[in-house]
XYZ file of N, CA and C in Angstrom:
345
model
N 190.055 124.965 8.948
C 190.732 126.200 9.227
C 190.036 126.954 10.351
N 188.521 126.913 10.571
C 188.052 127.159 11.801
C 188.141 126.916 13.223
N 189.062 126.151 13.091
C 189.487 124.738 14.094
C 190.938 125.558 14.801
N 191.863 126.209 13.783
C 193.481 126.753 14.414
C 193.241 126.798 15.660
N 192.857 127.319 16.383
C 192.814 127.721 17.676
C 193.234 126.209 18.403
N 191.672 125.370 18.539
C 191.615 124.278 19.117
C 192.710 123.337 19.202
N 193.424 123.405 17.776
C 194.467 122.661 17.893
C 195.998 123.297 17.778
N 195.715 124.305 18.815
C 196.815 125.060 19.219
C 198.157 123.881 19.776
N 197.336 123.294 20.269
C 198.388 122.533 21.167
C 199.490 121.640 20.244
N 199.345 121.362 18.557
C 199.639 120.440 18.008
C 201.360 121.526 17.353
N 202.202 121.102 17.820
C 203.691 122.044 17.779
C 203.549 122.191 16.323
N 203.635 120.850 15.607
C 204.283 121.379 13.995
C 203.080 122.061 13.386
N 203.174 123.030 12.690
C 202.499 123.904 11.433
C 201.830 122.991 10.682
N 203.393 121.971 9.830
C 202.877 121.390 8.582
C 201.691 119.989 9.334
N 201.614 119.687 10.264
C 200.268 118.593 10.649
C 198.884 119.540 10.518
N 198.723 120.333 10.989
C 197.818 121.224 10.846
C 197.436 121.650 9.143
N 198.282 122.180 8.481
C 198.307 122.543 7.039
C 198.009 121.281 6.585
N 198.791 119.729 6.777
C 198.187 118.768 5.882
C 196.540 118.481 6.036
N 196.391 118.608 7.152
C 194.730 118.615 7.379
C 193.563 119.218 6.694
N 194.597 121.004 6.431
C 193.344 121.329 5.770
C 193.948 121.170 3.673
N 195.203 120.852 3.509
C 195.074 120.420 2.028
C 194.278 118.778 1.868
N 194.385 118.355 3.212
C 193.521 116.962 2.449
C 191.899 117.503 1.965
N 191.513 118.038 3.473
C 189.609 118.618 2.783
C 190.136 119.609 1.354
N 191.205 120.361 1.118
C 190.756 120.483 -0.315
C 191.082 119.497 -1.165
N 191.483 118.544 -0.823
C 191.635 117.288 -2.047
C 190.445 116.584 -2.020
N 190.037 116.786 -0.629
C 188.776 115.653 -0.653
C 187.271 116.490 -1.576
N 187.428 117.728 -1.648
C 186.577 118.889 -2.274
C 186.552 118.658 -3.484
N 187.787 118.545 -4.313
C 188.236 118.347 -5.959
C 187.754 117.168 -5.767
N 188.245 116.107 -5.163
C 187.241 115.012 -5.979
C 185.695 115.183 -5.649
N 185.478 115.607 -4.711
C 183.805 115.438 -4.755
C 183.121 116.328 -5.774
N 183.577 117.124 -6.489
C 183.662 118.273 -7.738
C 183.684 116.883 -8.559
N 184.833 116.595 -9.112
C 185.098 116.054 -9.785
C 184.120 114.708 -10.651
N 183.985 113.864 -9.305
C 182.931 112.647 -9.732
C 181.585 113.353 -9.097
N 180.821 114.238 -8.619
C 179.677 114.197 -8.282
C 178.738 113.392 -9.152
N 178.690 113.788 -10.518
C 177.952 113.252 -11.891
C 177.872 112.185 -11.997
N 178.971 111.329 -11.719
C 178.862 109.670 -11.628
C 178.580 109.226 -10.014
N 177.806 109.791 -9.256
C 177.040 109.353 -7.982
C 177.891 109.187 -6.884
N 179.368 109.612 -6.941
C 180.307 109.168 -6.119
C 180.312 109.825 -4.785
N 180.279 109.829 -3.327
C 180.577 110.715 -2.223
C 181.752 110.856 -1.802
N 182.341 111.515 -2.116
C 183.813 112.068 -0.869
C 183.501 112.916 0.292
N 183.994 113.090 1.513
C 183.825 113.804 2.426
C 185.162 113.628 3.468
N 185.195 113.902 4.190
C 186.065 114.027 5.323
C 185.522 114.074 6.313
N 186.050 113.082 7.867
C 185.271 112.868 8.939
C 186.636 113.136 10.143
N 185.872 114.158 10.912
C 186.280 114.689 12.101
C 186.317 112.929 13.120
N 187.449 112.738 13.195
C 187.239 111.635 14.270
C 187.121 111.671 15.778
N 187.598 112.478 15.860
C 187.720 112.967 17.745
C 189.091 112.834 18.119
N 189.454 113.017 19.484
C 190.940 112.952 19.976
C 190.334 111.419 20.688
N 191.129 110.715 20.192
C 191.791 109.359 20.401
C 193.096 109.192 21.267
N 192.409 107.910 21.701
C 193.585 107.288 22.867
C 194.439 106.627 22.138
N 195.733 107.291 21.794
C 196.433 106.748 21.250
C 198.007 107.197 21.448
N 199.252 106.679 20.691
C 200.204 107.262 20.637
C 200.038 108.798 20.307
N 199.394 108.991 19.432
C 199.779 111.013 19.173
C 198.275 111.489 20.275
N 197.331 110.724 20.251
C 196.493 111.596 21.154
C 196.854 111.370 22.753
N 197.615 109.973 22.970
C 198.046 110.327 24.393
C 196.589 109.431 24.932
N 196.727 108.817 26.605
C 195.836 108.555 27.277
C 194.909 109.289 27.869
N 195.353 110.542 28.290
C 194.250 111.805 28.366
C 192.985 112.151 27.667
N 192.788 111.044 25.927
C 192.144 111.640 25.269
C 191.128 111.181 25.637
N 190.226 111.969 24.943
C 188.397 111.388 25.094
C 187.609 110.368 24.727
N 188.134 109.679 23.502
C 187.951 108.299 22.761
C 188.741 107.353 23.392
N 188.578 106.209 22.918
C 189.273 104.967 22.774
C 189.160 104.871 21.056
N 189.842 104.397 20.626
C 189.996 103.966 19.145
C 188.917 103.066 18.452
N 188.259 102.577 19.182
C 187.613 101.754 18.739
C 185.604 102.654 18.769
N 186.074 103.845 19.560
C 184.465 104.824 19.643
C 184.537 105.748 18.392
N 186.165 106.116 18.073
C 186.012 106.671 16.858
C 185.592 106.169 15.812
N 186.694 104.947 15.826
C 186.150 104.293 14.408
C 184.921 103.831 14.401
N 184.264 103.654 14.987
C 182.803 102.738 14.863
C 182.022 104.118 14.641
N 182.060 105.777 15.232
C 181.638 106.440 14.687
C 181.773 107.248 13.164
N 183.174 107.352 12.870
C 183.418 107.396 11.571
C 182.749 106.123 10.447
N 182.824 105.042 10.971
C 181.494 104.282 9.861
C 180.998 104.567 9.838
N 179.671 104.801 10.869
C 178.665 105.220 10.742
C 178.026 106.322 10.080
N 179.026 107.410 9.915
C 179.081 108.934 8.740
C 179.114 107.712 7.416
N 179.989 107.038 7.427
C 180.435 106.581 6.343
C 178.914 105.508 5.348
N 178.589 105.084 6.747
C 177.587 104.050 5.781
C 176.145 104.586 5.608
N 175.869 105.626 6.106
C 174.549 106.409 5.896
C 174.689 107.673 4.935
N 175.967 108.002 4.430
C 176.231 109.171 3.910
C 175.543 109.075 2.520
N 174.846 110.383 1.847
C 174.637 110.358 0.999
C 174.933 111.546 -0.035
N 174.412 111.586 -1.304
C 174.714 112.807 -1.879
C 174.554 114.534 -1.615
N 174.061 114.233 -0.861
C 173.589 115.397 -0.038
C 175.168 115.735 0.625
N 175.975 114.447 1.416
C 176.982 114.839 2.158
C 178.371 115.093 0.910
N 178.209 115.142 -0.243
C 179.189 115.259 -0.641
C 179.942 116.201 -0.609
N 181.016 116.253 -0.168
C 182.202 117.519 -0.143
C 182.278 118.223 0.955
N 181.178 117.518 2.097
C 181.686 117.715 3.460
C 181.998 117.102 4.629
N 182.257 118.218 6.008
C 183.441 117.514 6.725
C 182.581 117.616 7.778
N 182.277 116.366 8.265
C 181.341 116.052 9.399
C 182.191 115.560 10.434
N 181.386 115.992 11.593
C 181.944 115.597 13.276
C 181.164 114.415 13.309
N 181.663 113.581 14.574
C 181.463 111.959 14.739
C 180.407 112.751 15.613
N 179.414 111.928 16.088
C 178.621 111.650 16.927
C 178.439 110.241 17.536
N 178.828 111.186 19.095
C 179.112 110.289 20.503
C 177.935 110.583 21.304
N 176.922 109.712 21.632
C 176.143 110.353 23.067
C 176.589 110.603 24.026
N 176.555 111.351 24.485
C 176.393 111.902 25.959
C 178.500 112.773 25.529
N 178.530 113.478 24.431
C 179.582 113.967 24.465
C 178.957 115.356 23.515
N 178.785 116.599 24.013
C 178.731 117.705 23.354
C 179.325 118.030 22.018
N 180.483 118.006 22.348
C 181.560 118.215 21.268
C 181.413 117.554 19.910
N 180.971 115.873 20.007
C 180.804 115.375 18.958
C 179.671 114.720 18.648
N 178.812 116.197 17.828
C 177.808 115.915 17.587
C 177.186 115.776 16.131
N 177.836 115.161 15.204
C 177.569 114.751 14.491
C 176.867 115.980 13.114
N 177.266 117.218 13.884
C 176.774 118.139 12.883
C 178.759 118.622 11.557
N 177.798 119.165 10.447
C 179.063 119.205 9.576
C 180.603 120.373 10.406
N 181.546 120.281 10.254
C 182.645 120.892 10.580
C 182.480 122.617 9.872
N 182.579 123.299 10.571
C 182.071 124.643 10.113
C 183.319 125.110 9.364
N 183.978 124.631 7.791
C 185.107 125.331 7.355
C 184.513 125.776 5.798
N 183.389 125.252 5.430
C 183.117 125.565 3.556
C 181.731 126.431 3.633
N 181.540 127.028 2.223
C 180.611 126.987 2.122
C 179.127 125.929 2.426
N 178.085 126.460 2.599
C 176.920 125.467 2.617
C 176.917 124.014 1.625
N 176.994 124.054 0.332
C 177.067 123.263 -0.616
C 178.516 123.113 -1.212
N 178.258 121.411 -2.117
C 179.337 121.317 -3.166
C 179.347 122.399 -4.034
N 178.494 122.755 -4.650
C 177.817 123.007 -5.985
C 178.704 124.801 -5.534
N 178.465 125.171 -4.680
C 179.106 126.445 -4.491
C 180.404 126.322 -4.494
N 181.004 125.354 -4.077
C 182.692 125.210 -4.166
C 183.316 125.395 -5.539
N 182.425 125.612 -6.429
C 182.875 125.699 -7.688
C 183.539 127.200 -7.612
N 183.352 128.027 -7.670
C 183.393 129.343 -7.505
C 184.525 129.491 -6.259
N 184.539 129.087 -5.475
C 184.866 128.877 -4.245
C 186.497 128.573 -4.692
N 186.986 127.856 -4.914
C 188.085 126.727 -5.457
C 188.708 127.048 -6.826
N 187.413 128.124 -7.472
C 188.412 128.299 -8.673
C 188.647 126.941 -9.658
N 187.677 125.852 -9.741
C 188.031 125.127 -10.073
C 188.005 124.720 -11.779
């Protein structure tokens, strides 16, 4: 939700809105299983060269995904229930720090979510 601005450019509402009900789905489950060791999170991929990102974009498909593993295979309990940016060298933007939309912690989303 910190993000509206940036992705001004994206016409429909509801693409934007599904974005931010997935991080709260991805929130409830990381609530949900924390206790049994499980991580959920959500990963900022970048604008991709693709049909919806267009050739203009900053990735190729294949820099995202290889950076979204990489969140993926080092992540630990620590990352649960958040939404991290990819990290690209030599690209500012994606630097691999968390997406500024939650509180600091899971453990606070409780309160947070009403859950």
């Amino acid at each position: 939700m910190t993000q509206a601005r940036e992705v001004g450019y994206a016409p429909c509402p509801a693409y934007k809105i599904s974005k931010t009900a997935l991080n709260a789905l991805m929130v409830q489950y990381a609530l949900s299983y924390e206790d049994e060791g499980f991580v959920f999170m959500a990963a900022r991929p970048g604008w991709l060269k693709s049909d919806m990102g267009g050739q203009d974009a900053d990735l190729t498909l294949s820099q995202g995904a290889e950076a979204v593993l990489d969140i993926a295979m080092t992540a630990g309990s620590r990352e649960n229930g958040s939404f991290k940016n990819i990290s690209v060298p030599g690209w500012e933007k994606y630097d691999g720090h968390d997406v500024p939309w939650r509180p600091d912690s899971c453990a606070a989303l409780e309160n947070y979510w009403d859950v």
